[in-house]
Coordinates of C-alpha atoms in Angstrom, one line a residue:
Chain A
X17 CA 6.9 1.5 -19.4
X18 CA 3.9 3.3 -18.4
X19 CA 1.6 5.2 -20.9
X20 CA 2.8 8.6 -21.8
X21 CA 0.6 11.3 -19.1
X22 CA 0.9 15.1 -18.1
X23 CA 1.9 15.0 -14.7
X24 CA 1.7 18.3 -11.7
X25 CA 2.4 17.9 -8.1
X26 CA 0.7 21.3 -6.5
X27 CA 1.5 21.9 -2.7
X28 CA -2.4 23.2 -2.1
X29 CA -5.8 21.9 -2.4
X30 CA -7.2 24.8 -3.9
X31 CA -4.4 24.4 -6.9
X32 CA -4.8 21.0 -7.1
X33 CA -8.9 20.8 -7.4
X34 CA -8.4 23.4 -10.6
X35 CA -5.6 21.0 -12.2
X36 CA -8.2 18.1 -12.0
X37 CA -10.6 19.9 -14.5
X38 CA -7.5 18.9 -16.9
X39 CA -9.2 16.2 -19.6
X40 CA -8.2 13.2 -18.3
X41 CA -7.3 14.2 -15.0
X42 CA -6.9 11.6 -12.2
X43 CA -5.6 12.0 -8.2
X44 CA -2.3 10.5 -7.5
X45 CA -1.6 9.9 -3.8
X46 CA 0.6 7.0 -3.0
X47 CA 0.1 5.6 -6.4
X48 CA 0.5 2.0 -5.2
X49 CA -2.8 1.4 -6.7
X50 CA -3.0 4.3 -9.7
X51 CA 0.3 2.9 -11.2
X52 CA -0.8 -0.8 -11.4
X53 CA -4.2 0.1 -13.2
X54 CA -2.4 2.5 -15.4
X55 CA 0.1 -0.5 -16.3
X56 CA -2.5 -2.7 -16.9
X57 CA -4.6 0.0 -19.5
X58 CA -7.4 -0.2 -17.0
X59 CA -7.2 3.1 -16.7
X60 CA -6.1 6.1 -19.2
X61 CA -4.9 9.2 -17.4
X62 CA -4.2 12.7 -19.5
X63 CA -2.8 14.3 -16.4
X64 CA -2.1 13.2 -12.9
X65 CA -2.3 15.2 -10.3
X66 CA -0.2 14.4 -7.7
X67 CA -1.2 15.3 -4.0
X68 CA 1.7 13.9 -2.1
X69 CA 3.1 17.5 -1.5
X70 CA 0.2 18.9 -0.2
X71 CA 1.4 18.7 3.7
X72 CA -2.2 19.6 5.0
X73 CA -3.4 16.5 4.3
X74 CA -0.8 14.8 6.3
X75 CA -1.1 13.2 9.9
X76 CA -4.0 11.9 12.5
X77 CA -4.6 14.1 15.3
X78 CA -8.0 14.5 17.7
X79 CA -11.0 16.3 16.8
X80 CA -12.3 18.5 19.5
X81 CA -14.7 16.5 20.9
X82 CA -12.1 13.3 21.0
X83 CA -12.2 11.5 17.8
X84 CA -9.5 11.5 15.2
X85 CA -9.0 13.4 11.7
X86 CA -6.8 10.9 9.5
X87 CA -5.7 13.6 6.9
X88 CA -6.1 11.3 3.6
X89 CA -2.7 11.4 2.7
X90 CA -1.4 9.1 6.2
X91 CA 0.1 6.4 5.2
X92 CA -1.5 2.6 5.8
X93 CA 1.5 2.3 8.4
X94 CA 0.9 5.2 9.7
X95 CA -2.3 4.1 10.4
X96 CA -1.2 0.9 11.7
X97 CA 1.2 2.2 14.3
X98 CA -0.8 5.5 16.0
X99 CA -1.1 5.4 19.6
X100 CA -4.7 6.7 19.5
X101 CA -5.4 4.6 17.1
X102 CA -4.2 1.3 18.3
X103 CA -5.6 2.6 21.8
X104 CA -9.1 3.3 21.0
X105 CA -9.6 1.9 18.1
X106 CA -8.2 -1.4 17.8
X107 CA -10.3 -3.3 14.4
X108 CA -9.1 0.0 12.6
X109 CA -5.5 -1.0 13.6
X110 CA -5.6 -4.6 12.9
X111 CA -7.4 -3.8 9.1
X112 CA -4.4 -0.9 8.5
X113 CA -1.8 -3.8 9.8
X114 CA -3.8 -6.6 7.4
X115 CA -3.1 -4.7 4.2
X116 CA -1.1 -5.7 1.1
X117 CA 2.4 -5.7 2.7
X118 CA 4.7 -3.1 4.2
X119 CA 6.2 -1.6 1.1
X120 CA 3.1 -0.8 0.1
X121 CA 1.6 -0.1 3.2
X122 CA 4.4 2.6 3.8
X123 CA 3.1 4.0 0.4
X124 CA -0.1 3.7 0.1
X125 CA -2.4 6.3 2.0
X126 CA -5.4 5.7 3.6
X127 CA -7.6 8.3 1.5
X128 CA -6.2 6.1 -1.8
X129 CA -7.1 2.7 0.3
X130 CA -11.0 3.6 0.3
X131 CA -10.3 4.8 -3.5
X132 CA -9.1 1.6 -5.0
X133 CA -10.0 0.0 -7.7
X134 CA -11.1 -3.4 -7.9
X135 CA -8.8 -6.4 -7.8
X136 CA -11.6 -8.7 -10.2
X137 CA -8.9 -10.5 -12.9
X138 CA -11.4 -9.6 -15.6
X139 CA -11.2 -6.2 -15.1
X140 CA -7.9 -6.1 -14.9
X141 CA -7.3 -8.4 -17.6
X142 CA -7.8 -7.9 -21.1
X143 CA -11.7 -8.2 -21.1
X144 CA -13.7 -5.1 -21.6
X145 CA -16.4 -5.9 -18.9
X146 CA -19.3 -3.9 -18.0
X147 CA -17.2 -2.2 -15.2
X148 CA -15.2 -0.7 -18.3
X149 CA -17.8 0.2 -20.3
X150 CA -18.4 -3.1 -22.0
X151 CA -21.8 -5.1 -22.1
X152 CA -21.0 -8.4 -20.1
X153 CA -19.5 -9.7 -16.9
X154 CA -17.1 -12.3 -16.8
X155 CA -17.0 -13.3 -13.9
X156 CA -20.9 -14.4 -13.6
X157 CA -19.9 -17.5 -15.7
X158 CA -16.1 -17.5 -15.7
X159 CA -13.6 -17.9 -12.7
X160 CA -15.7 -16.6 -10.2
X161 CA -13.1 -18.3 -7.0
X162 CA -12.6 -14.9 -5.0
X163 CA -15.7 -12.9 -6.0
X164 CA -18.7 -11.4 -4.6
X165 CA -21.7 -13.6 -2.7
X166 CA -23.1 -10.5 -1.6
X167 CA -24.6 -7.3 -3.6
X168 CA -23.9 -7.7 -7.0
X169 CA -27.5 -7.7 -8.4
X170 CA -26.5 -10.1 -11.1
X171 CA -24.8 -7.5 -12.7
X172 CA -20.9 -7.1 -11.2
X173 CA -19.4 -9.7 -9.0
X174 CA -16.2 -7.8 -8.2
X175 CA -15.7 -7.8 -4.0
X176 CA -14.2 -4.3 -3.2
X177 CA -10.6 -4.6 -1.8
X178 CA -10.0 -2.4 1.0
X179 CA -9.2 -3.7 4.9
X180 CA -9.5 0.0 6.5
X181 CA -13.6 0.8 4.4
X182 CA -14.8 -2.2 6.8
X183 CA -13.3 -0.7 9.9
X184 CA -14.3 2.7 9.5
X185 CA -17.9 1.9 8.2
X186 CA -18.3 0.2 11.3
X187 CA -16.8 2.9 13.7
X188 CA -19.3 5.0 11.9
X189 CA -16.6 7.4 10.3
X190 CA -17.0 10.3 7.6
X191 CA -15.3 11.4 4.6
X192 CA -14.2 14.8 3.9
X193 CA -14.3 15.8 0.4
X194 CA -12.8 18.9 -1.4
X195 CA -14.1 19.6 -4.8
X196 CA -14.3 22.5 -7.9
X197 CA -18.3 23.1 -5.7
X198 CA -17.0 23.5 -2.4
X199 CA -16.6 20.8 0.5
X200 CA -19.0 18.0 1.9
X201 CA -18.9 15.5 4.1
X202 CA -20.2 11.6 3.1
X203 CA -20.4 8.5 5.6
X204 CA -17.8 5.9 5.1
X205 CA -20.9 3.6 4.8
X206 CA -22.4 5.5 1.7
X207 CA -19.2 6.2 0.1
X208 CA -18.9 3.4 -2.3
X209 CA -20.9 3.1 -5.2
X210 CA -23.0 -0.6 -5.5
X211 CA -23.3 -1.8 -9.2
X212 CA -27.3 -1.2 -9.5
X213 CA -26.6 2.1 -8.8
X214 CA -23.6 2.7 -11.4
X215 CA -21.7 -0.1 -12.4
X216 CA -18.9 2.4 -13.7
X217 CA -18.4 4.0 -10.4
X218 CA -16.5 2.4 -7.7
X219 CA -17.2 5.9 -5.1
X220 CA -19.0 8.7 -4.7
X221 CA -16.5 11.0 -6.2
X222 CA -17.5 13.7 -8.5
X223 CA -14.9 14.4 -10.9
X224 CA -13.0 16.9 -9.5
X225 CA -13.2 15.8 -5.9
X226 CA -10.6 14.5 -3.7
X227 CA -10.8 13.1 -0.1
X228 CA -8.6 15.4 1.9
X229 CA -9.7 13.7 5.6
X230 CA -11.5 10.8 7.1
X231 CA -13.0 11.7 10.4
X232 CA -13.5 9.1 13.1
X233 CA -15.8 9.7 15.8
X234 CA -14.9 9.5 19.3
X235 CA -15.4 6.0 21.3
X236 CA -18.7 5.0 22.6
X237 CA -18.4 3.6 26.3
X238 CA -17.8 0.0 26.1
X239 CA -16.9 -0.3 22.4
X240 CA -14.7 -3.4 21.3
X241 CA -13.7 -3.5 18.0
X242 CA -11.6 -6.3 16.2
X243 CA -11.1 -6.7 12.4
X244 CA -10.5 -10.2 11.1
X245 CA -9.5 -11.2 7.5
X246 CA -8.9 -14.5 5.9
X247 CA -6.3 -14.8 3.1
X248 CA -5.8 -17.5 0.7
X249 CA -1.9 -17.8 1.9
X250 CA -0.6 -16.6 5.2
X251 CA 1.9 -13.7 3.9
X252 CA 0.0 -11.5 2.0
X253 CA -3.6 -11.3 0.1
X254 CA -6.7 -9.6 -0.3
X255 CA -9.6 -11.2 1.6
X256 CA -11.4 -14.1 0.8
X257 CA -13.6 -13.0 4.2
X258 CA -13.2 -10.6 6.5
X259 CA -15.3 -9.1 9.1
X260 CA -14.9 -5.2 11.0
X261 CA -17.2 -5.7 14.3
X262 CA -17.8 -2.4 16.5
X263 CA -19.8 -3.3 19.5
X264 CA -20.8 -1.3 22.0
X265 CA -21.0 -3.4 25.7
X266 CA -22.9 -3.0 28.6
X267 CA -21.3 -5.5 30.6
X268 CA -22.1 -9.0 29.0
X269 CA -24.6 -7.6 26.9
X270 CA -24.4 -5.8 23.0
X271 CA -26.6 -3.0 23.0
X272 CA -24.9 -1.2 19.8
X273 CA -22.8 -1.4 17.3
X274 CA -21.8 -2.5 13.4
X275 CA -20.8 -5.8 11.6
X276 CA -18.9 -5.1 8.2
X277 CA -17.9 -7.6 5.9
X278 CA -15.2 -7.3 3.3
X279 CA -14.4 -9.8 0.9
X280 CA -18.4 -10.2 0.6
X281 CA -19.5 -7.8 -2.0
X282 CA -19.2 -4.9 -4.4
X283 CA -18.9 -2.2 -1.3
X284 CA -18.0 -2.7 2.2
X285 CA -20.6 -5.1 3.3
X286 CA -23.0 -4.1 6.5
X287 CA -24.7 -6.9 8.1
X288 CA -28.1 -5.8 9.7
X289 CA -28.8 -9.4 9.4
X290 CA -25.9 -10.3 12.0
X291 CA -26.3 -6.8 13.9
X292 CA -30.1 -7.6 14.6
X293 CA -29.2 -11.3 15.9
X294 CA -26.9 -10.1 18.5
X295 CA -27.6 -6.3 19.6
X296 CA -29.9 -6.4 22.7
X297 CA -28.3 -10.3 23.6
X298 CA -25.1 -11.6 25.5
X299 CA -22.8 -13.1 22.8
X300 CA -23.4 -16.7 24.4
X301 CA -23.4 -20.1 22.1
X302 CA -26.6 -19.7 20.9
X303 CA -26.5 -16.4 20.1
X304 CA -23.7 -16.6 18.3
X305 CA -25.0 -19.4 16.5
X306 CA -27.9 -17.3 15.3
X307 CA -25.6 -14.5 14.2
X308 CA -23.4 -16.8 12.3
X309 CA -26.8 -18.5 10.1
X310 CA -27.7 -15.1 9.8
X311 CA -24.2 -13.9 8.2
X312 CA -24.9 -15.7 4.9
X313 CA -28.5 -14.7 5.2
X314 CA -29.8 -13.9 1.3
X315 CA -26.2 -14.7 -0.1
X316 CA -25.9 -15.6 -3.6
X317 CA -22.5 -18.0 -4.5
X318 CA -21.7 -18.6 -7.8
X319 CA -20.1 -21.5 -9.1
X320 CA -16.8 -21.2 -7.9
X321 CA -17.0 -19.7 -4.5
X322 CA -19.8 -21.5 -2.5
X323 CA -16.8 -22.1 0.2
X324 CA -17.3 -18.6 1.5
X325 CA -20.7 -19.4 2.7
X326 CA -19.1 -21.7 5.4
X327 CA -16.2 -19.9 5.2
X328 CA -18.0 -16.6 6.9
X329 CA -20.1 -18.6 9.3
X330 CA -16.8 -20.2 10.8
X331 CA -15.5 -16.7 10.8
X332 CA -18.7 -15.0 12.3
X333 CA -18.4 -17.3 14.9
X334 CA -14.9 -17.2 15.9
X335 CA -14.6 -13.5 15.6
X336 CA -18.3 -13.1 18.2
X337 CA -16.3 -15.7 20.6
X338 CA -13.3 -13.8 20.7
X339 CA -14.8 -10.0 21.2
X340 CA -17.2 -11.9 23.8
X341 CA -14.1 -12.5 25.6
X342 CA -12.2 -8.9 25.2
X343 CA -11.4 -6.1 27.1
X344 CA -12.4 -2.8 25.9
Chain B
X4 CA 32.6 -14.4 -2.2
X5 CA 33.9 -12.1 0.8
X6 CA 34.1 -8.3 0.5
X7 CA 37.9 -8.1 1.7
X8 CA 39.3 -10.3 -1.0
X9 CA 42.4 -8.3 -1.3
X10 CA 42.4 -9.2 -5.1
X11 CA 39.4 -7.1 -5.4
X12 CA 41.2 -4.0 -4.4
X13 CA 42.7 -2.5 -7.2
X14 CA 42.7 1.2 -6.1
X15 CA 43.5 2.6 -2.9
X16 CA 41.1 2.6 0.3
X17 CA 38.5 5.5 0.4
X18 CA 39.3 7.0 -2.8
X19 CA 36.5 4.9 -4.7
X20 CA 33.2 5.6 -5.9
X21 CA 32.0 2.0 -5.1
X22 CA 29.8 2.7 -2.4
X23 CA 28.2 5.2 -4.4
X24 CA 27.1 2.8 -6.8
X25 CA 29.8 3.4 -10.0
X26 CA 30.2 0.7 -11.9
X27 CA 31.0 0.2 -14.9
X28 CA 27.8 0.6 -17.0
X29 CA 26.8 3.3 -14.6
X30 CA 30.2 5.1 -15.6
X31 CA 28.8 5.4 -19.3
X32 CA 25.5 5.8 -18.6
X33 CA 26.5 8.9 -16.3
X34 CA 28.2 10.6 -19.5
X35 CA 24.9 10.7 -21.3
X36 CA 23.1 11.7 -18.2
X37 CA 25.4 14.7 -17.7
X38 CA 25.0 16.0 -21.5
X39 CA 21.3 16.1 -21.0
X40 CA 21.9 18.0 -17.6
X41 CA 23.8 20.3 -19.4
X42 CA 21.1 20.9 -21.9
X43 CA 18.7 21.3 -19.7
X44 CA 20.2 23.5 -17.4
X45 CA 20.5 26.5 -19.1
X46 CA 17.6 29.2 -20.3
X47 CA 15.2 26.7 -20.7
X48 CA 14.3 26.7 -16.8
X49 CA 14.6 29.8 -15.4
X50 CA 12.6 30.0 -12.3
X51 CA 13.7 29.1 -9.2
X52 CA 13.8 25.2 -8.5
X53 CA 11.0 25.0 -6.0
X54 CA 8.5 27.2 -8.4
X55 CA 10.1 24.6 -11.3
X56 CA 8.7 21.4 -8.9
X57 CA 5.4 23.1 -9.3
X58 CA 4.8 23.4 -13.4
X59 CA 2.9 20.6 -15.1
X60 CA 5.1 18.2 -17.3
X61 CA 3.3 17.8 -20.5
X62 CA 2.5 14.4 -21.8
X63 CA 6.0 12.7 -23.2
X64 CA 7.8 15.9 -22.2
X65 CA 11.3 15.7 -20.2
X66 CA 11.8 17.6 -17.0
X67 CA 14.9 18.3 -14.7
X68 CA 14.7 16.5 -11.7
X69 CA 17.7 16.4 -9.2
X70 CA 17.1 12.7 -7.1
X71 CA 19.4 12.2 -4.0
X72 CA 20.7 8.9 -4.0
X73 CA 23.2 6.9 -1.4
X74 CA 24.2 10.8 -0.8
X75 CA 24.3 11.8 -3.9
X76 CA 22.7 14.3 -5.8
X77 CA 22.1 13.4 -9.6
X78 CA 20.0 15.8 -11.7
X79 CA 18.8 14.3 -15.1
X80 CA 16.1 14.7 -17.8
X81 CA 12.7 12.6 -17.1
X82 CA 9.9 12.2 -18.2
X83 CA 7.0 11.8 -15.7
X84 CA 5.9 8.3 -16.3
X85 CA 9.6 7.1 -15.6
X86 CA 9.6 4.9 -12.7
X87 CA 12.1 5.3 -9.5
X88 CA 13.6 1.8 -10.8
X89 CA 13.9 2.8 -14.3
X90 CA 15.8 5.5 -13.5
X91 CA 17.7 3.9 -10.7
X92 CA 18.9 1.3 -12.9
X93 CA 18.6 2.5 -16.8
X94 CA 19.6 6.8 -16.1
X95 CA 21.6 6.4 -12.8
X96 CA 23.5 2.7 -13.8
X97 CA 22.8 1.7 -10.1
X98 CA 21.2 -2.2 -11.4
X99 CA 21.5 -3.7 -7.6
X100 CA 18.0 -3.2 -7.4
X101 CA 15.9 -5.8 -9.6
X102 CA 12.9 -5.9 -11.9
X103 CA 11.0 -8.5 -10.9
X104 CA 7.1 -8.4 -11.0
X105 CA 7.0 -4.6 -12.0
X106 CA 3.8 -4.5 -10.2
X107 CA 4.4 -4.3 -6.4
X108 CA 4.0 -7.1 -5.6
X109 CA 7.5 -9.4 -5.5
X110 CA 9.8 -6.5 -3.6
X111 CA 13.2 -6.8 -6.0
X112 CA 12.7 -3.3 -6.7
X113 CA 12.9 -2.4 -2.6
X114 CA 14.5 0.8 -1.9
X115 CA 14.1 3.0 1.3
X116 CA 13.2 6.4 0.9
X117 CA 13.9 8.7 3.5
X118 CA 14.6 5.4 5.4
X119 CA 11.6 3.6 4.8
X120 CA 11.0 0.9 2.7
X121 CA 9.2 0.6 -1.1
X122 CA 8.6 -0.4 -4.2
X123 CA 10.9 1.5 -6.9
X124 CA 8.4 0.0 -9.6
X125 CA 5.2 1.3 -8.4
X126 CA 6.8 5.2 -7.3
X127 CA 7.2 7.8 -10.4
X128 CA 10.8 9.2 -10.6
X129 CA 9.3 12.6 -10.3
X130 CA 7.5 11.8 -7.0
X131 CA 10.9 10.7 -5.4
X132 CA 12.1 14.2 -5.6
X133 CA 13.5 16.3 -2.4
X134 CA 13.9 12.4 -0.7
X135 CA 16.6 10.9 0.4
X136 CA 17.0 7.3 -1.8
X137 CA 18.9 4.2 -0.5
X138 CA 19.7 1.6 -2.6
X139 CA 21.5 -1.4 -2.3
X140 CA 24.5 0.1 -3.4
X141 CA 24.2 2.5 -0.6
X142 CA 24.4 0.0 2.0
X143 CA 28.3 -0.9 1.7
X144 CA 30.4 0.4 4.5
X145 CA 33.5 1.5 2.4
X146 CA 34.9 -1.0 0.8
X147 CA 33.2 -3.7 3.6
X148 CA 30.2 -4.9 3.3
X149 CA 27.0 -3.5 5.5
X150 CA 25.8 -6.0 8.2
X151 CA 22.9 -7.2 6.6
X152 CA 24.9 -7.9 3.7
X153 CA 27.7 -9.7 5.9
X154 CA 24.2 -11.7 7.3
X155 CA 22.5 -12.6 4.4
X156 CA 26.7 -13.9 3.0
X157 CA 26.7 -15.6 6.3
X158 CA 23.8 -17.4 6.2
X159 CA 23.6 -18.5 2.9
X160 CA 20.4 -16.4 2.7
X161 CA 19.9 -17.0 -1.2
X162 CA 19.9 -19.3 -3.8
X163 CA 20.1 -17.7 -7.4
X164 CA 20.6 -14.4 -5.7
X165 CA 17.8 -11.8 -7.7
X166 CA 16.0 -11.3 -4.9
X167 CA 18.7 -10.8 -2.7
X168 CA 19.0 -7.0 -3.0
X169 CA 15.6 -6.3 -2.5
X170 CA 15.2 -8.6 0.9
X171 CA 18.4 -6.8 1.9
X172 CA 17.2 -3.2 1.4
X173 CA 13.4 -4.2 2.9
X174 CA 15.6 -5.6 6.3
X175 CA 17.8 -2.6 6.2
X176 CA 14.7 -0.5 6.3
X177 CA 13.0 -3.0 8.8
X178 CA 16.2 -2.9 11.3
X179 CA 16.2 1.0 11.0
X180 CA 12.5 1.4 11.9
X181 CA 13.0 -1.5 14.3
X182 CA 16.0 -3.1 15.8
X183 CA 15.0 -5.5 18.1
X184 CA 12.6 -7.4 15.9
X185 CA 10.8 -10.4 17.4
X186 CA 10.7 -13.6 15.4
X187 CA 7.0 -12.2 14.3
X188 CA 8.1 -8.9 13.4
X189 CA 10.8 -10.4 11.6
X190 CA 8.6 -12.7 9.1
X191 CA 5.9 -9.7 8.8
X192 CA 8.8 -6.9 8.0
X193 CA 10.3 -9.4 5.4
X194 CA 6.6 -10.1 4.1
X195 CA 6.7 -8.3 1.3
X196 CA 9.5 -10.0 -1.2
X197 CA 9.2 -13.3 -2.3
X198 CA 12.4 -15.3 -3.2
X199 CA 11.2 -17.8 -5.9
X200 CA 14.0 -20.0 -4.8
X201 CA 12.0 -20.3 -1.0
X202 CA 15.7 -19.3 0.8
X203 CA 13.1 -18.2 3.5
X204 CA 14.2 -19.8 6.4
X205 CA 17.7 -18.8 5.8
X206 CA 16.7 -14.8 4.7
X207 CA 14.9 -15.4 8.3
X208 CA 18.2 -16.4 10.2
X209 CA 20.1 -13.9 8.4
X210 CA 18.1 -10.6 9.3
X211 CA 17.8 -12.1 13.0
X212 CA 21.3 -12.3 12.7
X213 CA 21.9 -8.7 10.9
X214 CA 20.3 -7.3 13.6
X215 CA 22.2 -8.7 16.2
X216 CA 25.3 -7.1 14.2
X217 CA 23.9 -4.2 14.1
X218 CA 23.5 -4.0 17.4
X219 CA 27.0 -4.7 18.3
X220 CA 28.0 -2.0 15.6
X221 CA 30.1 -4.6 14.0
X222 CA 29.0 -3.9 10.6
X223 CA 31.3 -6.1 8.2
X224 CA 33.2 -8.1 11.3
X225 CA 30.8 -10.8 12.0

């Protein structure tokens, strides 16, 4: 049984942004995520407010100038299976079709899927880690197998979970945010929260807020995009590695675009390192070469997870050969 | 085993409440369900039902909530951090569906809502209101069992059998959205229960073959 909470499902924003000043308060979406943390005491909510009801925040349809509004609420299937989506913006579509599996992708949202919390066992577990308030990370000596090589600063090691963050970091997409001040608008790219900066906060957010829209912007001539993740057992799994690219081709030639990682670090992982080795050069052997050294460029692996350091250069390298070769 | 054992037949065709789920247990539970909807169904809410969706539940307080499942409307006293399961099998007496993992991750809990697949464990009771909820018990034809049922009987498509309702409701759902499944689309749509016995290769041969009899219409024939 879950802990006892007050629970209100308004069918508006404005309704719903004055229910989260409740002590306590916390968004409920699709819950897929909300529920398992509540389970596991991770985290204690007075209230939920549920936004499933508000229909606004419903659907994907084009902006005016030709990208796409995901209303926060679309489901991960949803995502998965849109036209314009799968169309124009094909890593998007793969990361959507990569997550969990699809009872949870028909309920879990895409707003909720950049919102989650992290999947690290100690902070789900019984141990009151730094993430929770506590003084000391686990991890950084414990059973470190599936965490971070990338951005922790010695201080959290947990990778963050989501397959969609990478794919619309690298596409460049925004966040819409309703809150008790008003909206604004943050980059998918600065939307999560890296430990140095507050180990307690996984986003952005501002209590009160709640992502109502995530809005892609339309494609750049001669983008390719792919997304790429690799699980520890074929079914189902969050990443051990996984890469977002969004390249921009003229002809042969990469003259723009974004490498994410997932499965690297704290946040959705952007590789300047890998971007600067290939943009302005045909994805030939040797580039590609260069781009894959430079993928584990300044990584840090603890004791138990050094296998991702070859692990992303096989991937980098794969994943370069294979958009080398796509159509747009 | 099969669904038309005469023997099994002790009251006349069509006038039972098997497909809605009855059984016994769910016969008692049902009376104590209806004494609370009495209760609650008097002065105690008197605005209209949509305004009633809208009021915050305190903390450990019991709300009326009317759920429509296999058809049927059941309205019943919850409290807001009851889960679809719990009151699918503990309030409504409908126990086809399974607790398994309890956190989303095993699918013995499956149930479509409003034809689509998910877990019962990890949706809230009170968020399932105003949908239309298909369990296991929902998928009988009559007396007969549904195809996918018939398939998964066929092909010997279990071992100990708990996970069997949930891999039939999660190919139901699968065959609704999709009938003509590829081999791929098969092992993907059934992706998200696990049977801890490993009957995969046979729960793969019996949704291939469900939806085949679907196809053909033939629900319990096959």
């Amino acid at each position: 049984m879950l802990p006892k909470f007050a629970y209100v499902r308004p069918d508006n924003l404005k309704e719903a942004v004055e229910k989260l000043s409740a002590e306590g308060a916390m968004v409920h979406a699709g819950g897929t995520d909300l529920l398992g943390c509540l389970r596991d005491d991770v985290l204690d909510a007075g209230t939920l407010v549920s936004i499933s009801a508000i229909k606004d925040l419903r659907g994907i349809r084009k902006t005016e100038n030709g990208g796409l509004r995901i209303g926060a609420l679309t489901t991960i299937t949803e995502v998965s299976r849109h036209r314009l989506v799968n169309q124009k913006y094909k890593g998007l579509a793969q990361g959507a079709s990569e997550v969990a599996s699809p009872q949870l992708r028909n309920q879990g949202t895409i707003g909720g899927n950049l919102c989650q919390k992290p999947r690290c066992w100690y902070y789900r577990g019984e141990f009151h880690c730094l993430r929770k308030g506590g003084t000391e990370c686990f991890a950084a000596e414990g059973e470190n197998t599936f965490h971070c090589i990338f951005g922790s600063d010695s201080i959290c090691f947990i990778v963050h979970p989501s397959d969609t963050a990478p794919n619309l970091a690298a596409l460049d997409a925004e966040v819409n945010i309703t809150g008790p001040k008003g909206k604004r608008t943050v980059k998918v790219e600065d939307f999560h929260v890296l430990p140095a900066d507050d180990v307690m906060r996984d986003t952005v957010l501002a209590p009160g807020e709640i992502v109502t829209e995530i809005i892609v912007p339309p494609v750049k001539h001669g983008l390719r995009s792919s997304y790429r993740k690799i699980k520890a057992r074929r079914s189902w799994d969050f990443a051990l590695a996984g890469v977002a690219l969004a390249l921009v081709f003229d002809g042969d030639k990469v003259t723009d675009g974004r490498v994410v990682f997932s499965g690297a670090a704290p946040v959705p992982w952007r590789s300047r390192e890998v971007e600067s080795a290939i943009i302005g050069n045909i994805l030939d052997g040797k580039t590609i070469r260069t781009a894959a050294e430079a993928s584990v460029k300044g990584a840090e692996p603890l004791a138990k997870n050094e296998y991702k350091i070859g692990m992303f250069q096989g991937m980098m390298t794969e994943e370069l050969e294979k958009i080398a070769r796509a159509e747009e | 085993m099969k669904s038309k054992d005469p023997a099994k037949h002790t009251h006349a065709r069509g006038s039972c409440e098997c497909r809605k789920g009855i059984t016994r247990r769910g016969f008692m539970t049902r009376l104590g369900v209806g004494a609370a909807g009495v209760a609650a169904s008097g002065a105690l809410f008197p605005q209209t039902a949509a305004a009633k969706e809208m009021e915050m539940i305190k903390a450990g307080d019991m709300a009326k909530i009317t759920l429509r499942v296999n058809g049927r409307e059941h309205t019943l006293l919850a409290e807001p951090r009851w889960t679809l399961l719990y009151v699918i099998r503990e309030k409504l007496g409908l126990t086809g569906s399974k607790i398994g993992c309890e956190r989303g991750e095993c699918g013995a809990c499956t149930v479509l809502i409003d034809n689509i697949p998910r877990y019962a464990c990890m949706t809230l009771a009170v968020e399932a209101r105003g949908a239309e909820i298909t369990t296991v018990e929902g998928l009988m034809e009559g007396e007969d069992l549904g195809p996918v049922q018939q398939a998964f009987l066929e092909e010997d498509a279990f071992q100990c059998g708990y996970c069997t309702p949930g891999q039939v409701v999660a190919a139901e759902g699968h065959l609704r959205a999709d009938p003509d499944p590829t081999d791929d689309e098969v092992l993907r749509g059934m992706s998200g229960n696990l049977c801890r016995c490993g009957a995969y290769p046979h729960i793969f041969k019996a949704v291939r073959s469900a939806a085949e009899k679907r196809r053909r219409g033939k629900g319990g024939e096959g």
